[in-house]
Amino acid sequence: MFVAKRSVNKCSLLCWIYRVLATSSERQLSLNDICHRFLLLNPNWEKLSSNWKFSVGETLLTSKCFMCKDSLWSINADFALKHEHGAIAQGLSHRCPPSVSSTCEINDASKKNVSE
């Protein structure tokens, strides 16, 4: 099952990858299958930069949203539970999953517990 076609510049690359994986019947795909389905979802694929496949791979590797096992990529279970409904929704209900930077925890050593 594929979601309705939309312009790639309306969502982040992370969101598009998330949607490709979330709407695949297997819920896990190889990098080649992800790229193939990405092209099917984007009618303006010829406008993509020449290194878009590299960007897809880099996003998969650097985002906490995704995990790889036996060369198959899937959505990390924590993100699937929290963000899948919003990521698949159409129109105004659509919400992109958080980017890598917003999911990383930053420990600030300057803020110490007062009771220490």
PDB file of C-alpha atoms in Angstrom:
ATOM      1  CA  MET A   1       0.000   0.000   0.000  1.00  0.00           C
ATOM      2  CA  PHE A   2       1.377   3.408  -0.941  1.00  0.00           C
ATOM      3  CA  VAL A   3       0.395   6.759   0.494  1.00  0.00           C
ATOM      4  CA  ALA A   4      -0.809   9.504  -1.823  1.00  0.00           C
ATOM      5  CA  LYS A   5       1.889  11.224  -3.873  1.00  0.00           C
ATOM      6  CA  ARG A   6       3.157  14.533  -2.499  1.00  0.00           C
ATOM      7  CA  SER A   7       5.949  16.893  -3.427  1.00  0.00           C
ATOM      8  CA  VAL A   8       9.226  15.820  -1.822  1.00  0.00           C
ATOM      9  CA  ASN A   9      10.031  19.345  -0.655  1.00  0.00           C
ATOM     10  CA  LYS A  10       7.001  19.423   1.673  1.00  0.00           C
ATOM     11  CA  CYS A  11       8.467  16.822   4.045  1.00  0.00           C
ATOM     12  CA  SER A  12      11.937  16.040   5.297  1.00  0.00           C
ATOM     13  CA  LEU A  13      13.864  13.138   3.813  1.00  0.00           C
ATOM     14  CA  LEU A  14      13.578  11.393   7.175  1.00  0.00           C
ATOM     15  CA  CYS A  15       9.787  11.683   6.950  1.00  0.00           C
ATOM     16  CA  TRP A  16       9.692  10.230   3.438  1.00  0.00           C
ATOM     17  CA  ILE A  17      11.838   7.264   4.470  1.00  0.00           C
ATOM     18  CA  TYR A  18       9.662   6.771   7.548  1.00  0.00           C
ATOM     19  CA  ARG A  19       6.518   6.773   5.398  1.00  0.00           C
ATOM     20  CA  VAL A  20       8.028   4.340   2.883  1.00  0.00           C
ATOM     21  CA  LEU A  21       8.865   1.867   5.654  1.00  0.00           C
ATOM     22  CA  ALA A  22       5.608   2.355   7.579  1.00  0.00           C
ATOM     23  CA  THR A  23       3.473   1.704   4.500  1.00  0.00           C
ATOM     24  CA  SER A  24       5.371  -1.317   3.198  1.00  0.00           C
ATOM     25  CA  SER A  25       3.612  -4.628   3.775  1.00  0.00           C
ATOM     26  CA  GLU A  26       6.801  -6.166   5.171  1.00  0.00           C
ATOM     27  CA  ARG A  27       7.578  -3.102   7.363  1.00  0.00           C
ATOM     28  CA  GLN A  28      11.226  -3.718   6.529  1.00  0.00           C
ATOM     29  CA  LEU A  29      13.057  -3.056   3.275  1.00  0.00           C
ATOM     30  CA  SER A  30      16.517  -3.125   1.755  1.00  0.00           C
ATOM     31  CA  LEU A  31      18.147   0.180   0.832  1.00  0.00           C
ATOM     32  CA  ASN A  32      17.435  -0.502  -2.860  1.00  0.00           C
ATOM     33  CA  ASP A  33      13.745  -1.145  -2.144  1.00  0.00           C
ATOM     34  CA  ILE A  34      13.508   2.030  -0.065  1.00  0.00           C
ATOM     35  CA  CYS A  35      14.994   4.053  -2.935  1.00  0.00           C
ATOM     36  CA  HIS A  36      12.681   2.416  -5.471  1.00  0.00           C
ATOM     37  CA  ARG A  37       9.547   3.125  -3.420  1.00  0.00           C
ATOM     38  CA  PHE A  38      10.777   6.647  -2.717  1.00  0.00           C
ATOM     39  CA  LEU A  39      10.821   7.302  -6.470  1.00  0.00           C
ATOM     40  CA  LEU A  40       7.314   5.881  -6.851  1.00  0.00           C
ATOM     41  CA  LEU A  41       6.011   8.285  -4.209  1.00  0.00           C
ATOM     42  CA  ASN A  42       7.655  11.330  -5.766  1.00  0.00           C
ATOM     43  CA  PRO A  43       6.482  12.315  -9.226  1.00  0.00           C
ATOM     44  CA  ASN A  44       9.159  15.032  -9.438  1.00  0.00           C
ATOM     45  CA  TRP A  45      12.023  12.617  -8.810  1.00  0.00           C
ATOM     46  CA  GLU A  46      14.005  14.023 -11.747  1.00  0.00           C
ATOM     47  CA  LYS A  47      14.437  17.223  -9.699  1.00  0.00           C
ATOM     48  CA  LEU A  48      16.259  15.369  -6.918  1.00  0.00           C
ATOM     49  CA  SER A  49      19.947  16.117  -6.452  1.00  0.00           C
ATOM     50  CA  SER A  50      22.402  13.704  -8.024  1.00  0.00           C
ATOM     51  CA  ASN A  51      23.427  12.343  -4.613  1.00  0.00           C
ATOM     52  CA  TRP A  52      19.924  11.734  -3.225  1.00  0.00           C
ATOM     53  CA  LYS A  53      20.546   7.989  -2.777  1.00  0.00           C
ATOM     54  CA  PHE A  54      23.592   8.785  -0.649  1.00  0.00           C
ATOM     55  CA  SER A  55      21.406  11.127   1.422  1.00  0.00           C
ATOM     56  CA  VAL A  56      18.850   8.353   1.958  1.00  0.00           C
ATOM     57  CA  GLY A  57      21.580   5.996   3.190  1.00  0.00           C
ATOM     58  CA  GLU A  58      23.089   8.681   5.418  1.00  0.00           C
ATOM     59  CA  THR A  59      19.695   9.465   6.943  1.00  0.00           C
ATOM     60  CA  LEU A  60      19.087   5.787   7.680  1.00  0.00           C
ATOM     61  CA  LEU A  61      22.496   5.465   9.336  1.00  0.00           C
ATOM     62  CA  THR A  62      22.348   8.611  11.450  1.00  0.00           C
ATOM     63  CA  SER A  63      18.739   8.678  12.631  1.00  0.00           C
ATOM     64  CA  LYS A  64      17.512   6.987  15.774  1.00  0.00           C
ATOM     65  CA  CYS A  65      14.216   6.404  13.933  1.00  0.00           C
ATOM     66  CA  PHE A  66      15.641   3.512  11.929  1.00  0.00           C
ATOM     67  CA  MET A  67      17.425   0.248  12.600  1.00  0.00           C
ATOM     68  CA  CYS A  68      19.047  -2.300  10.324  1.00  0.00           C
ATOM     69  CA  LYS A  69      19.110  -6.059  10.765  1.00  0.00           C
ATOM     70  CA  ASP A  70      20.321  -8.494   8.115  1.00  0.00           C
ATOM     71  CA  SER A  71      20.520  -5.675   5.508  1.00  0.00           C
ATOM     72  CA  LEU A  72      16.851  -4.795   6.032  1.00  0.00           C
ATOM     73  CA  TRP A  73      15.842  -1.410   7.401  1.00  0.00           C
ATOM     74  CA  SER A  74      12.856  -0.912   9.688  1.00  0.00           C
ATOM     75  CA  ILE A  75      11.455   1.733  12.011  1.00  0.00           C
ATOM     76  CA  ASN A  76      12.735   1.632  15.571  1.00  0.00           C
ATOM     77  CA  ALA A  77       9.824   0.358  17.712  1.00  0.00           C
ATOM     78  CA  ASP A  78       9.919   3.405  20.018  1.00  0.00           C
ATOM     79  CA  PHE A  79       9.395   5.743  17.064  1.00  0.00           C
ATOM     80  CA  ALA A  80       6.771   3.533  15.438  1.00  0.00           C
ATOM     81  CA  LEU A  81       4.604   3.716  18.545  1.00  0.00           C
ATOM     82  CA  LYS A  82       5.011   7.465  19.032  1.00  0.00           C
ATOM     83  CA  HIS A  83       4.965   8.881  15.509  1.00  0.00           C
ATOM     84  CA  GLU A  84       3.455   6.487  12.982  1.00  0.00           C
ATOM     85  CA  HIS A  85      -0.112   7.797  13.049  1.00  0.00           C
ATOM     86  CA  GLY A  86       0.995  11.391  12.440  1.00  0.00           C
ATOM     87  CA  ALA A  87       3.564  10.470   9.790  1.00  0.00           C
ATOM     88  CA  ILE A  88       1.100   8.502   7.674  1.00  0.00           C
ATOM     89  CA  ALA A  89      -1.787  10.954   8.054  1.00  0.00           C
ATOM     90  CA  GLN A  90      -2.703  13.126   5.079  1.00  0.00           C
ATOM     91  CA  GLY A  91      -3.300  16.869   4.892  1.00  0.00           C
ATOM     92  CA  LEU A  92      -3.257  19.026   8.006  1.00  0.00           C
ATOM     93  CA  SER A  93      -3.137  15.977  10.290  1.00  0.00           C
ATOM     94  CA  HIS A  94       0.280  14.982   8.915  1.00  0.00           C
ATOM     95  CA  ARG A  95       3.217  15.372  11.311  1.00  0.00           C
ATOM     96  CA  CYS A  96       6.797  14.563  10.335  1.00  0.00           C
ATOM     97  CA  PRO A  97       8.726  12.430  12.837  1.00  0.00           C
ATOM     98  CA  PRO A  98      11.343  14.394  14.818  1.00  0.00           C
ATOM     99  CA  SER A  99      14.698  14.992  13.185  1.00  0.00           C
ATOM    100  CA  VAL A 100      17.928  13.438  14.443  1.00  0.00           C
ATOM    101  CA  SER A 101      18.942  16.578  16.307  1.00  0.00           C
ATOM    102  CA  SER A 102      15.675  16.769  18.225  1.00  0.00           C
ATOM    103  CA  THR A 103      15.916  13.148  19.357  1.00  0.00           C
ATOM    104  CA  CYS A 104      19.455  13.352  20.732  1.00  0.00           C
ATOM    105  CA  GLU A 105      19.790  13.880  24.441  1.00  0.00           C
ATOM    106  CA  ILE A 106      22.126  16.680  25.457  1.00  0.00           C
ATOM    107  CA  ASN A 107      23.628  16.437  28.901  1.00  0.00           C
ATOM    108  CA  ASP A 108      24.422  19.853  30.314  1.00  0.00           C
ATOM    109  CA  ALA A 109      27.046  19.485  33.037  1.00  0.00           C
ATOM    110  CA  SER A 110      26.548  23.111  34.096  1.00  0.00           C
ATOM    111  CA  LYS A 111      23.099  22.276  35.509  1.00  0.00           C
ATOM    112  CA  LYS A 112      23.717  20.366  38.713  1.00  0.00           C
ATOM    113  CA  ASN A 113      21.167  19.054  41.138  1.00  0.00           C
ATOM    114  CA  VAL A 114      20.792  21.497  44.058  1.00  0.00           C
ATOM    115  CA  SER A 115      20.585  18.647  46.574  1.00  0.00           C
ATOM    116  CA  GLU A 116      24.094  17.386  45.730  1.00  0.00           C
TER     117      GLU A 116
END
